Amino acid sequence: MKTLKYSESFVWLVSILTFGIITVLAGSTWAETPKEIRIGATVSMSGKFSTEVGPFKQLMDAYAAEINGQGGIYVKAAGSRLPIRFIVYDDKSDGPTARKFYERLISVDKADILLGPYSSPVTFAASIAAEENKVPFIAICANSHKIYNRGFQWVVCVIDKAPLYTHRYWDMIEAEGQAKTVAFVVEDTLHPKGVYRGAKKLSETAGLKEVLLKVLPAGTHDFTAAIVKIQETSPDIVFVSANVPFSIAFMRQARELDLNPKEFHVIHHGGVFKKGLGPGAEGVVGQSYWTQGMDYGHPERFVAVMERSGISLDDFPWAPAYMMAFEVATQAIERAGSLDKKKLMPTLKKLKVMTIGGVVSFAENGVGTINTYPSQIINGKYHIIWPSQIATAPHRYPGTRN
Amino acid sequence: MKIWRISFLTVILGALVISAAYFSEGYLGIFVFSLIINGIMAVSFDIPGRSLGLISLGHATFFGMGAYCFGISITQGFTFFPALILSVLLSAVGAFIITLLLAGLGHGYYSLATLGVLIVFQRLSETLESLTGGSAGLYIPETISKLHCNILAAFLLLATAAGHVLYSRSRWGLYSKETEASEEAAEAIGIPTRKVKTASLMISAIPASMAGLLHLARTSHVSPVSGFSLTLSITALLASRIVPARGILGPLLGVLLITAAEEVIWTKFEGFNHALFGLILLSAAWYQGVQSSEAGLNLIKKFRVGEK
Amino acid sequence: MLNSGRIFILTAFGLSDVKRRPSVIQVLISGLFLGGVYALLAVGLSLAFGIMGVLNLAHGSLAVLGAILYKKSLVLHPFSPWIFCVLATPIFLCLGFILHLIIVTPFRNLSQSEGVVASLIASLGVAFILEDLFVWWQGWEPISTYFSFPTFNLFNLKIPGLRAVLMGMAAITIGLSTLFLKKTDRGRSMRALSQDQETASLYGINPGITSMSALGLATIMAGLAGIFYSVLYPLGPRDGLDLTLKALFIVVAGGMGNLRGPAVAGLLLGLLESFAGFFFTYTSTDTIVYSLLIVYLVLKRGRRRQ
């Protein structure tokens, strides 16, 4: 056995390297702002949310290419159109990392406006940096009330608060008047719990009785106990408020154990869910921000951006929400006519703009208006089923059974 | 200790203290602060890690305990210093119970039990929502300025480093080394091995819990995943072991190396960040392997400067 | 006496309530099926640690690789998971050999404790590298392979055929590995090496080749576990380290360096996870499972043992 040895030179090398990096970092904070609009964001390229939004830097770059192809955004104070550039870091699906990078986006990269990270827990931490430094921050997929109950003035969110996430679905159920009972299966994380809290109230308003509630941890692998208890209560609707991996695992086992309610509602039933379930996904209802055939705003631009980014909407159903945030940021800058944050933020808060998902405006606490539409997988395709003005197919109830 | 090592240590620690005081705002402020916090975690991890060979995969348990005790105290209306004292006391009691339970375990089992404790605390902080804020975590208003927080953290690092040096040179440090070599033999010559382990683990736990509460005071937010963080535990382990230097220099240089590498990789490279970081880990491990082989030793000797 | 014991067991597991009996048995079956996958995942890790003293943190990443290979193979041909397992075995064996050259061979001259830490850091490095390669190769979306298989009704119980077959295959894999270790020369060499490397070398056992074979076998098990896992649950390309941690815990509960202990511990963990959700609230499942494991470790294991 030999003992480890080390050399003085190695120790010096490590130290010089580190202090060199710190010096470079210190230097980079004094960099001048060039003639461009800098939009800062973090994307969960690693960590647990990477399967949901991992490639979205490509989406941002594709949007920038589209806008810059038209000459950029007109900024009155600059007297010309300025190109946009997204500066993006990997937040590792982690709040403190996101917070650190938003500080960097603000003080090193001098971002003019910030787009939020994915998910409520990460946004909860990241938005503190924006508020402390007074930089406009547009949250995207983060609708937990806890984020907006803190009295922050520099944070707005494109989408509506979590409890209203499924309100159109319950409107439909009430109008149809067929379902009477519901069982809830809820993943124990921020967003699904928020959605559940709203769905519970909305379902009661729609005249349904909650016969069972099962709150399960995010990493649950075996759902048999929950499924046998649901079978004992025979609900009309099984409402699964959960993220995609959880939903796939639950639905697979529900199909295997022959759980047959009249309807499964799985809030996130995107393409990964559909592929993972195969024929078992048929008839499942869920929520969508956008599907082919919806005609608000500029859907053709969205389609072009998606094509350019190489991202499939089926696999990444959050892409429309990100697109709406891009549209909001663009409109806010154009209408403020300036990159001065003190002018940008009031304009943003008063903004009323048509996006691909409908009209976006913000409440006093920053919460937005965009909501999802109930959609159903019918013959392997997604169809909006309510409201009737934009529905692409009628609601199939009961859904196709196993 | 050689003169160059003492002067080197003084330079590193002095630079960190000055940086903490000079850069308290903006990104650089956060960078320096996280460097110091990682330093406290790595040095405190190294106390039982180096002397007793105990590898904890749950060192951040104490970090999370400190943060949550502090956060809950603040939400209950305490001001900074009473909350600080209360949370240090509560964390110390918690740490004492944990170390008392785990001190009897063998090396591999100790590592995994510490990981288990970390996960249990993570789940508890998610479940006790009314107290801890659940999975969203706790948000507290600013209780102390960023500058003061940075300075306190820097002094905590100095104190932890001093604790490391004093412990390893004390009677208890020698007891620890004997215990690591052979617990049976140590007991045969009258060393109270259980007490030695408990003492070492407590000395390691208290700075970690204080780092947690300072982190919360600086960042205003702690969540189950960021408080009882496996990443933080693994970073402490890596920092403590990645640079094959003896004594306090090992963890300090390890922290500098890892934090700097992460900074460069995650801000200057697009894509393959994890792979690059992985390559650094592999290279560091291989460097140790090469040093241990005859051929490697001969090669390194050729490049060494001033070795006697 | 026997009767009172029977009543106790029936009451403890909720089986005294005749109406609940099928539900409880259903949960028991599911717990066993889940435990089978856990067991297969953990046994490979235990083998590597027992024979080489290597805590291979890339073990879970190898399982993810198995899942990706299976998913990719489905583009070429709709293989069943079991057919693909047979086809993939030589690939995993070779990967194990390569991994040995990266995380074991360079540290053979280090002391045992230094070697463990060095190989741990190296294997963590490999896990990080593999994560990025997986994303680059297969994309960000979860690996979720759909395979249709019927559910059988047996005495009013639902037996998911796919889970039952996978459980059977996990048992066969562990059984064959046990036979290999007990009945073949190479297997006996591995066991000798795990007990005393120096003495084993004196008897002419080549430590390099033997430990390489052990890591090959461990890699096969990781790969197969990944294939099974992805058929049942979606697996992210970056989920490798999570899987490793799960396996590590099972290994510690069951004992390092043997196959039977982790296999039993894996089954028990599956059962615990299922029953905790049945008798308690689901949210407390992890807390209960990990608290029990800690208590078990403190009471039964680890005291002066390594």
PDB file of N, CA and C in Angstrom, chain A residues 2 4-12 14-15 18-19 21-22 25-26 46 57 89-90 92 94 96 99-101 103-104 107-108 124-125 128 132 146 150 152 188-190 193, chain B residues 4-5 8 15 26-28 30-31 35 129 133 135-136 139 146 219-221 226 243-246 253 256-257 260 262-264 266-268 270 274 288 291-292 294 304-305:
ATOM      1  N   LYS A   2       0.507   2.200  -0.803  1.00  0.00           N
ATOM      2  CA  LYS A   2       1.310   3.433  -0.836  1.00  0.00           C
ATOM      3  C   LYS A   2       0.490   4.596  -0.321  1.00  0.00           C
ATOM      4  N   LEU A   4      -0.770   8.468  -0.168  1.00  0.00           N
ATOM      5  CA  LEU A   4      -0.945   9.506  -1.174  1.00  0.00           C
ATOM      6  C   LEU A   4       0.023  10.656  -0.926  1.00  0.00           C
ATOM      7  N   LYS A   5       0.535  11.214  -1.988  1.00  0.00           N
ATOM      8  CA  LYS A   5       1.395  12.384  -1.854  1.00  0.00           C
ATOM      9  C   LYS A   5       0.827  13.482  -2.727  1.00  0.00           C
ATOM     10  N   TYR A   6       1.189  14.659  -2.459  1.00  0.00           N
ATOM     11  CA  TYR A   6       0.735  15.753  -3.296  1.00  0.00           C
ATOM     12  C   TYR A   6       1.848  16.768  -3.411  1.00  0.00           C
ATOM     13  N   SER A   7       1.754  17.619  -4.420  1.00  0.00           N
ATOM     14  CA  SER A   7       2.854  18.539  -4.614  1.00  0.00           C
ATOM     15  C   SER A   7       2.393  19.967  -4.389  1.00  0.00           C
ATOM     16  N   GLU A   8       3.356  20.771  -3.976  1.00  0.00           N
ATOM     17  CA  GLU A   8       3.091  22.179  -3.750  1.00  0.00           C
ATOM     18  C   GLU A   8       2.568  22.826  -5.031  1.00  0.00           C
ATOM     19  N   SER A   9       3.153  22.406  -6.163  1.00  0.00           N
ATOM     20  CA  SER A   9       2.769  23.006  -7.446  1.00  0.00           C
ATOM     21  C   SER A   9       1.297  22.744  -7.759  1.00  0.00           C
ATOM     22  N   PHE A  10       0.839  21.545  -7.395  1.00  0.00           N
ATOM     23  CA  PHE A  10      -0.565  21.200  -7.654  1.00  0.00           C
ATOM     24  C   PHE A  10      -1.497  22.110  -6.849  1.00  0.00           C
ATOM     25  N   VAL A  11      -1.118  22.302  -5.590  1.00  0.00           N
ATOM     26  CA  VAL A  11      -1.915  23.146  -4.707  1.00  0.00           C
ATOM     27  C   VAL A  11      -1.970  24.578  -5.249  1.00  0.00           C
ATOM     28  N   TRP A  12      -0.822  25.096  -5.659  1.00  0.00           N
ATOM     29  CA  TRP A  12      -0.774  26.453  -6.229  1.00  0.00           C
ATOM     30  C   TRP A  12      -1.620  26.540  -7.495  1.00  0.00           C
ATOM     31  N   VAL A  14      -4.285  24.833  -8.398  1.00  0.00           N
ATOM     32  CA  VAL A  14      -5.716  24.871  -8.085  1.00  0.00           C
ATOM     33  C   VAL A  14      -6.111  26.264  -7.602  1.00  0.00           C
ATOM     34  N   SER A  15      -5.269  26.822  -6.738  1.00  0.00           N
ATOM     35  CA  SER A  15      -5.617  28.126  -6.165  1.00  0.00           C
ATOM     36  C   SER A  15      -5.606  29.227  -7.208  1.00  0.00           C
ATOM     37  N   THR A  18      -8.637  29.030  -9.390  1.00  0.00           N
ATOM     38  CA  THR A  18      -9.870  29.475  -8.739  1.00  0.00           C
ATOM     39  C   THR A  18      -9.928  30.986  -8.640  1.00  0.00           C
ATOM     40  N   PHE A  19      -8.838  31.582  -8.158  1.00  0.00           N
ATOM     41  CA  PHE A  19      -8.858  33.035  -7.988  1.00  0.00           C
ATOM     42  C   PHE A  19      -8.919  33.747  -9.345  1.00  0.00           C
ATOM     43  N   ILE A  21     -10.636  32.632 -11.836  1.00  0.00           N
ATOM     44  CA  ILE A  21     -12.053  32.574 -12.215  1.00  0.00           C
ATOM     45  C   ILE A  21     -12.848  33.641 -11.470  1.00  0.00           C
ATOM     46  N   ILE A  22     -12.535  33.815 -10.183  1.00  0.00           N
ATOM     47  CA  ILE A  22     -13.256  34.827  -9.398  1.00  0.00           C
ATOM     48  C   ILE A  22     -12.979  36.220  -9.978  1.00  0.00           C
ATOM     49  N   LEU A  25     -14.963  36.672 -13.043  1.00  0.00           N
ATOM     50  CA  LEU A  25     -16.359  36.921 -12.670  1.00  0.00           C
ATOM     51  C   LEU A  25     -16.554  38.361 -12.247  1.00  0.00           C
ATOM     52  N   ALA A  26     -15.624  38.848 -11.432  1.00  0.00           N
ATOM     53  CA  ALA A  26     -15.741  40.212 -10.945  1.00  0.00           C
ATOM     54  C   ALA A  26     -15.676  41.173 -12.130  1.00  0.00           C
ATOM     55  N   SER A  46     -31.565  19.842 -16.396  1.00  0.00           N
ATOM     56  CA  SER A  46     -31.289  18.620 -15.635  1.00  0.00           C
ATOM     57  C   SER A  46     -32.178  18.624 -14.403  1.00  0.00           C
ATOM     58  N   LYS A  57     -34.643  25.714 -24.273  1.00  0.00           N
ATOM     59  CA  LYS A  57     -33.730  26.765 -24.737  1.00  0.00           C
ATOM     60  C   LYS A  57     -33.830  26.858 -26.260  1.00  0.00           C
ATOM     61  N   TYR A  89     -29.735  29.677 -18.464  1.00  0.00           N
ATOM     62  CA  TYR A  89     -28.902  28.765 -17.665  1.00  0.00           C
ATOM     63  C   TYR A  89     -29.718  27.557 -17.242  1.00  0.00           C
ATOM     64  N   ASP A  90     -29.010  26.510 -16.891  1.00  0.00           N
ATOM     65  CA  ASP A  90     -29.659  25.284 -16.395  1.00  0.00           C
ATOM     66  C   ASP A  90     -29.841  25.412 -14.886  1.00  0.00           C
ATOM     67  N   LYS A  92     -31.101  23.175 -12.929  1.00  0.00           N
ATOM     68  CA  LYS A  92     -31.059  21.827 -12.347  1.00  0.00           C
ATOM     69  C   LYS A  92     -32.351  21.469 -11.590  1.00  0.00           C
ATOM     70  N   ASP A  94     -33.835  23.136  -9.445  1.00  0.00           N
ATOM     71  CA  ASP A  94     -33.531  23.348  -8.038  1.00  0.00           C
ATOM     72  C   ASP A  94     -33.667  24.840  -7.711  1.00  0.00           C
ATOM     73  N   PRO A  96     -32.575  26.972  -5.138  1.00  0.00           N
ATOM     74  CA  PRO A  96     -31.400  27.795  -4.859  1.00  0.00           C
ATOM     75  C   PRO A  96     -30.518  28.024  -6.087  1.00  0.00           C
ATOM     76  N   ARG A  99     -32.279  30.601  -8.176  1.00  0.00           N
ATOM     77  CA  ARG A  99     -32.137  31.913  -7.528  1.00  0.00           C
ATOM     78  C   ARG A  99     -30.760  32.511  -7.851  1.00  0.00           C
ATOM     79  N   LYS A 100     -29.726  31.659  -7.742  1.00  0.00           N
ATOM     80  CA  LYS A 100     -28.353  32.116  -8.007  1.00  0.00           C
ATOM     81  C   LYS A 100     -28.227  32.606  -9.455  1.00  0.00           C
ATOM     82  N   PHE A 101     -28.799  31.840 -10.387  1.00  0.00           N
ATOM     83  CA  PHE A 101     -28.657  32.223 -11.793  1.00  0.00           C
ATOM     84  C   PHE A 101     -29.487  33.458 -12.147  1.00  0.00           C
ATOM     85  N   GLU A 103     -29.865  35.904 -10.109  1.00  0.00           N
ATOM     86  CA  GLU A 103     -28.990  36.992  -9.630  1.00  0.00           C
ATOM     87  C   GLU A 103     -27.933  37.289 -10.702  1.00  0.00           C
ATOM     88  N   ARG A 104     -27.420  36.231 -11.310  1.00  0.00           N
ATOM     89  CA  ARG A 104     -26.407  36.400 -12.347  1.00  0.00           C
ATOM     90  C   ARG A 104     -27.005  37.098 -13.573  1.00  0.00           C
ATOM     91  N   SER A 107     -27.335  40.830 -12.448  1.00  0.00           N
ATOM     92  CA  SER A 107     -26.167  41.681 -12.180  1.00  0.00           C
ATOM     93  C   SER A 107     -25.016  41.464 -13.168  1.00  0.00           C
ATOM     94  N   VAL A 108     -24.878  40.297 -13.739  1.00  0.00           N
ATOM     95  CA  VAL A 108     -23.767  40.066 -14.677  1.00  0.00           C
ATOM     96  C   VAL A 108     -24.236  40.244 -16.120  1.00  0.00           C
ATOM     97  N   PHE A 124     -40.855  29.921  -6.945  1.00  0.00           N
ATOM     98  CA  PHE A 124     -40.981  30.501  -5.602  1.00  0.00           C
ATOM     99  C   PHE A 124     -39.637  31.075  -5.152  1.00  0.00           C
ATOM    100  N   ALA A 125     -38.565  30.312  -5.359  1.00  0.00           N
ATOM    101  CA  ALA A 125     -37.226  30.753  -4.928  1.00  0.00           C
ATOM    102  C   ALA A 125     -36.659  31.789  -5.901  1.00  0.00           C
ATOM    103  N   ILE A 128     -37.622  35.687  -5.931  1.00  0.00           N
ATOM    104  CA  ILE A 128     -37.100  36.561  -4.865  1.00  0.00           C
ATOM    105  C   ILE A 128     -35.993  37.459  -5.439  1.00  0.00           C
ATOM    106  N   GLU A 132     -36.142  41.514  -5.289  1.00  0.00           N
ATOM    107  CA  GLU A 132     -35.114  42.267  -4.545  1.00  0.00           C
ATOM    108  C   GLU A 132     -34.382  43.266  -5.443  1.00  0.00           C
ATOM    109  N   LYS A 146     -49.072  30.408  -3.319  1.00  0.00           N
ATOM    110  CA  LYS A 146     -48.029  30.806  -2.367  1.00  0.00           C
ATOM    111  C   LYS A 146     -47.040  31.795  -2.991  1.00  0.00           C
ATOM    112  N   ARG A 150     -47.246  36.855  -1.529  1.00  0.00           N
ATOM    113  CA  ARG A 150     -46.156  37.456  -0.750  1.00  0.00           C
ATOM    114  C   ARG A 150     -46.089  38.981  -0.938  1.00  0.00           C
ATOM    115  N   PHE A 152     -45.381  40.575  -3.714  1.00  0.00           N
ATOM    116  CA  PHE A 152     -44.321  40.985  -4.640  1.00  0.00           C
ATOM    117  C   PHE A 152     -44.886  41.928  -5.712  1.00  0.00           C
ATOM    118  N   ASP A 188     -48.290  14.651  -4.130  1.00  0.00           N
ATOM    119  CA  ASP A 188     -48.007  15.577  -3.034  1.00  0.00           C
ATOM    120  C   ASP A 188     -46.911  16.570  -3.408  1.00  0.00           C
ATOM    121  N   THR A 189     -47.189  17.383  -4.430  1.00  0.00           N
ATOM    122  CA  THR A 189     -46.276  18.479  -4.777  1.00  0.00           C
ATOM    123  C   THR A 189     -47.116  19.739  -4.988  1.00  0.00           C
ATOM    124  N   LEU A 190     -46.421  20.864  -5.105  1.00  0.00           N
ATOM    125  CA  LEU A 190     -47.093  22.160  -5.013  1.00  0.00           C
ATOM    126  C   LEU A 190     -48.230  22.343  -6.041  1.00  0.00           C
ATOM    127  N   LYS A 193     -51.272  19.838  -5.898  1.00  0.00           N
ATOM    128  CA  LYS A 193     -52.093  20.075  -4.719  1.00  0.00           C
ATOM    129  C   LYS A 193     -52.933  21.350  -4.892  1.00  0.00           C
TER     130      LYS A 193
ATOM    131  N   TRP B   4       5.100  27.210   4.369  1.00  0.00           N
ATOM    132  CA  TRP B   4       4.360  27.547   3.143  1.00  0.00           C
ATOM    133  C   TRP B   4       2.891  27.169   3.265  1.00  0.00           C
ATOM    134  N   ARG B   5       2.626  26.114   4.017  1.00  0.00           N
ATOM    135  CA  ARG B   5       1.231  25.698   4.167  1.00  0.00           C
ATOM    136  C   ARG B   5       0.466  26.688   5.034  1.00  0.00           C
ATOM    137  N   PHE B   8      -0.030  29.778   3.056  1.00  0.00           N
ATOM    138  CA  PHE B   8      -1.014  29.487   2.014  1.00  0.00           C
ATOM    139  C   PHE B   8      -2.433  29.513   2.585  1.00  0.00           C
ATOM    140  N   ALA B  15      -8.311  35.855   1.906  1.00  0.00           N
ATOM    141  CA  ALA B  15      -8.959  36.281   0.651  1.00  0.00           C
ATOM    142  C   ALA B  15     -10.468  36.080   0.743  1.00  0.00           C
ATOM    143  N   GLY B  26     -25.252  41.548  -5.294  1.00  0.00           N
ATOM    144  CA  GLY B  26     -25.238  41.021  -6.658  1.00  0.00           C
ATOM    145  C   GLY B  26     -24.783  39.577  -6.743  1.00  0.00           C
ATOM    146  N   TYR B  27     -24.483  39.176  -7.952  1.00  0.00           N
ATOM    147  CA  TYR B  27     -24.133  37.777  -8.184  1.00  0.00           C
ATOM    148  C   TYR B  27     -22.835  37.388  -7.495  1.00  0.00           C
ATOM    149  N   LEU B  28     -21.874  38.302  -7.554  1.00  0.00           N
ATOM    150  CA  LEU B  28     -20.593  37.990  -6.939  1.00  0.00           C
ATOM    151  C   LEU B  28     -20.755  37.774  -5.435  1.00  0.00           C
ATOM    152  N   ILE B  30     -23.409  36.545  -3.966  1.00  0.00           N
ATOM    153  CA  ILE B  30     -23.982  35.192  -3.793  1.00  0.00           C
ATOM    154  C   ILE B  30     -22.911  34.142  -4.033  1.00  0.00           C
ATOM    155  N   PHE B  31     -22.055  34.379  -5.061  1.00  0.00           N
ATOM    156  CA  PHE B  31     -21.007  33.404  -5.390  1.00  0.00           C
ATOM    157  C   PHE B  31     -20.042  33.243  -4.212  1.00  0.00           C
ATOM    158  N   LEU B  35     -19.549  29.988  -1.828  1.00  0.00           N
ATOM    159  CA  LEU B  35     -18.200  29.416  -1.682  1.00  0.00           C
ATOM    160  C   LEU B  35     -17.880  29.207  -0.200  1.00  0.00           C
ATOM    161  N   GLU B 129     -46.635  20.664   7.081  1.00  0.00           N
ATOM    162  CA  GLU B 129     -46.785  21.870   6.269  1.00  0.00           C
ATOM    163  C   GLU B 129     -47.058  23.133   7.094  1.00  0.00           C
ATOM    164  N   GLY B 133     -44.023  25.013   5.944  1.00  0.00           N
ATOM    165  CA  GLY B 133     -44.415  25.516   4.630  1.00  0.00           C
ATOM    166  C   GLY B 133     -44.518  24.413   3.585  1.00  0.00           C
ATOM    167  N   SER B 135     -43.829  21.501   0.800  1.00  0.00           N
ATOM    168  CA  SER B 135     -42.840  21.375  -0.279  1.00  0.00           C
ATOM    169  C   SER B 135     -42.426  22.732  -0.849  1.00  0.00           C
ATOM    170  N   ALA B 136     -43.252  23.782  -0.653  1.00  0.00           N
ATOM    171  CA  ALA B 136     -42.861  25.126  -1.132  1.00  0.00           C
ATOM    172  C   ALA B 136     -41.745  25.694  -0.274  1.00  0.00           C
ATOM    173  N   TYR B 139     -40.480  31.044   3.525  1.00  0.00           N
ATOM    174  CA  TYR B 139     -39.957  32.319   3.023  1.00  0.00           C
ATOM    175  C   TYR B 139     -39.940  33.276   4.195  1.00  0.00           C
ATOM    176  N   LYS B 146     -27.092  41.761   3.988  1.00  0.00           N
ATOM    177  CA  LYS B 146     -26.293  40.759   3.265  1.00  0.00           C
ATOM    178  C   LYS B 146     -24.833  40.846   3.668  1.00  0.00           C
ATOM    179  N   THR B 219     -30.597  34.163   1.992  1.00  0.00           N
ATOM    180  CA  THR B 219     -31.380  33.929   0.765  1.00  0.00           C
ATOM    181  C   THR B 219     -32.892  34.039   0.990  1.00  0.00           C
ATOM    182  N   SER B 220     -33.315  34.095   2.229  1.00  0.00           N
ATOM    183  CA  SER B 220     -34.738  34.251   2.601  1.00  0.00           C
ATOM    184  C   SER B 220     -35.608  33.025   2.315  1.00  0.00           C
ATOM    185  N   HIS B 221     -35.054  31.987   1.790  1.00  0.00           N
ATOM    186  CA  HIS B 221     -35.898  30.849   1.403  1.00  0.00           C
ATOM    187  C   HIS B 221     -35.209  29.511   1.662  1.00  0.00           C
ATOM    188  N   SER B 226     -33.890  21.879  -0.804  1.00  0.00           N
ATOM    189  CA  SER B 226     -32.675  22.691  -0.736  1.00  0.00           C
ATOM    190  C   SER B 226     -32.063  22.679   0.661  1.00  0.00           C
ATOM    191  N   VAL B 243      -9.133  16.677  -3.574  1.00  0.00           N
ATOM    192  CA  VAL B 243      -7.732  17.113  -3.636  1.00  0.00           C
ATOM    193  C   VAL B 243      -6.929  16.295  -2.620  1.00  0.00           C
ATOM    194  N   PRO B 244      -5.962  15.549  -3.077  1.00  0.00           N
ATOM    195  CA  PRO B 244      -5.238  14.669  -2.162  1.00  0.00           C
ATOM    196  C   PRO B 244      -4.217  15.432  -1.304  1.00  0.00           C
ATOM    197  N   ALA B 245      -4.691  16.429  -0.562  1.00  0.00           N
ATOM    198  CA  ALA B 245      -3.799  17.162   0.337  1.00  0.00           C
ATOM    199  C   ALA B 245      -4.216  16.888   1.772  1.00  0.00           C
ATOM    200  N   ARG B 246      -3.226  16.793   2.650  1.00  0.00           N
ATOM    201  CA  ARG B 246      -3.530  16.454   4.038  1.00  0.00           C
ATOM    202  C   ARG B 246      -4.072  17.666   4.792  1.00  0.00           C
ATOM    203  N   LEU B 253      -9.157  23.437  -0.539  1.00  0.00           N
ATOM    204  CA  LEU B 253      -8.828  23.453  -1.969  1.00  0.00           C
ATOM    205  C   LEU B 253      -9.898  22.737  -2.779  1.00  0.00           C
ATOM    206  N   LEU B 256     -12.696  25.094  -3.397  1.00  0.00           N
ATOM    207  CA  LEU B 256     -12.332  26.078  -4.421  1.00  0.00           C
ATOM    208  C   LEU B 256     -12.405  25.442  -5.803  1.00  0.00           C
ATOM    209  N   LEU B 257     -11.843  24.240  -5.906  1.00  0.00           N
ATOM    210  CA  LEU B 257     -11.801  23.560  -7.207  1.00  0.00           C
ATOM    211  C   LEU B 257     -13.209  23.260  -7.715  1.00  0.00           C
ATOM    212  N   ALA B 260     -15.340  26.476  -8.418  1.00  0.00           N
ATOM    213  CA  ALA B 260     -14.853  27.163  -9.624  1.00  0.00           C
ATOM    214  C   ALA B 260     -15.216  26.362 -10.874  1.00  0.00           C
ATOM    215  N   GLU B 262     -17.654  24.189 -11.285  1.00  0.00           N
ATOM    216  CA  GLU B 262     -19.104  24.262 -11.533  1.00  0.00           C
ATOM    217  C   GLU B 262     -19.466  25.606 -12.154  1.00  0.00           C
ATOM    218  N   GLU B 263     -18.861  26.666 -11.625  1.00  0.00           N
ATOM    219  CA  GLU B 263     -19.169  28.014 -12.112  1.00  0.00           C
ATOM    220  C   GLU B 263     -18.862  28.137 -13.605  1.00  0.00           C
ATOM    221  N   VAL B 264     -17.660  27.699 -13.952  1.00  0.00           N
ATOM    222  CA  VAL B 264     -17.248  27.824 -15.350  1.00  0.00           C
ATOM    223  C   VAL B 264     -18.115  26.931 -16.243  1.00  0.00           C
ATOM    224  N   TRP B 266     -21.135  25.598 -15.793  1.00  0.00           N
ATOM    225  CA  TRP B 266     -22.562  25.898 -15.925  1.00  0.00           C
ATOM    226  C   TRP B 266     -22.872  27.303 -16.444  1.00  0.00           C
ATOM    227  N   THR B 267     -21.831  28.129 -16.592  1.00  0.00           N
ATOM    228  CA  THR B 267     -22.129  29.453 -17.154  1.00  0.00           C
ATOM    229  C   THR B 267     -21.451  29.697 -18.498  1.00  0.00           C
ATOM    230  N   LYS B 268     -20.391  28.976 -18.781  1.00  0.00           N
ATOM    231  CA  LYS B 268     -19.648  29.270 -20.007  1.00  0.00           C
ATOM    232  C   LYS B 268     -19.840  28.221 -21.107  1.00  0.00           C
ATOM    233  N   GLU B 270     -22.350  25.542 -23.261  1.00  0.00           N
ATOM    234  CA  GLU B 270     -23.730  25.197 -23.574  1.00  0.00           C
ATOM    235  C   GLU B 270     -23.820  23.702 -23.803  1.00  0.00           C
ATOM    236  N   HIS B 274     -22.984  18.372 -17.330  1.00  0.00           N
ATOM    237  CA  HIS B 274     -22.771  17.260 -16.397  1.00  0.00           C
ATOM    238  C   HIS B 274     -21.598  16.406 -16.851  1.00  0.00           C
ATOM    239  N   GLN B 288      -5.395  10.369  -8.400  1.00  0.00           N
ATOM    240  CA  GLN B 288      -5.046   9.640  -7.176  1.00  0.00           C
ATOM    241  C   GLN B 288      -4.553   8.238  -7.499  1.00  0.00           C
ATOM    242  N   GLN B 291      -1.033   8.406  -8.988  1.00  0.00           N
ATOM    243  CA  GLN B 291      -0.045   8.680  -7.953  1.00  0.00           C
ATOM    244  C   GLN B 291       0.341   7.436  -7.179  1.00  0.00           C
ATOM    245  N   SER B 292      -0.628   6.521  -7.084  1.00  0.00           N
ATOM    246  CA  SER B 292      -0.370   5.345  -6.256  1.00  0.00           C
ATOM    247  C   SER B 292       0.407   4.268  -7.007  1.00  0.00           C
ATOM    248  N   GLU B 294       3.564   2.764  -9.349  1.00  0.00           N
ATOM    249  CA  GLU B 294       5.014   3.012  -9.461  1.00  0.00           C
ATOM    250  C   GLU B 294       5.314   3.940 -10.639  1.00  0.00           C
ATOM    251  N   ARG B 304       7.681  17.405 -10.330  1.00  0.00           N
ATOM    252  CA  ARG B 304       7.519  18.067  -9.040  1.00  0.00           C
ATOM    253  C   ARG B 304       8.517  19.194  -8.839  1.00  0.00           C
ATOM    254  N   VAL B 305       8.023  20.239  -8.184  1.00  0.00           N
ATOM    255  CA  VAL B 305       8.916  21.365  -7.925  1.00  0.00           C
ATOM    256  C   VAL B 305       9.258  21.353  -6.446  1.00  0.00           C
TER     257      VAL B 305
END
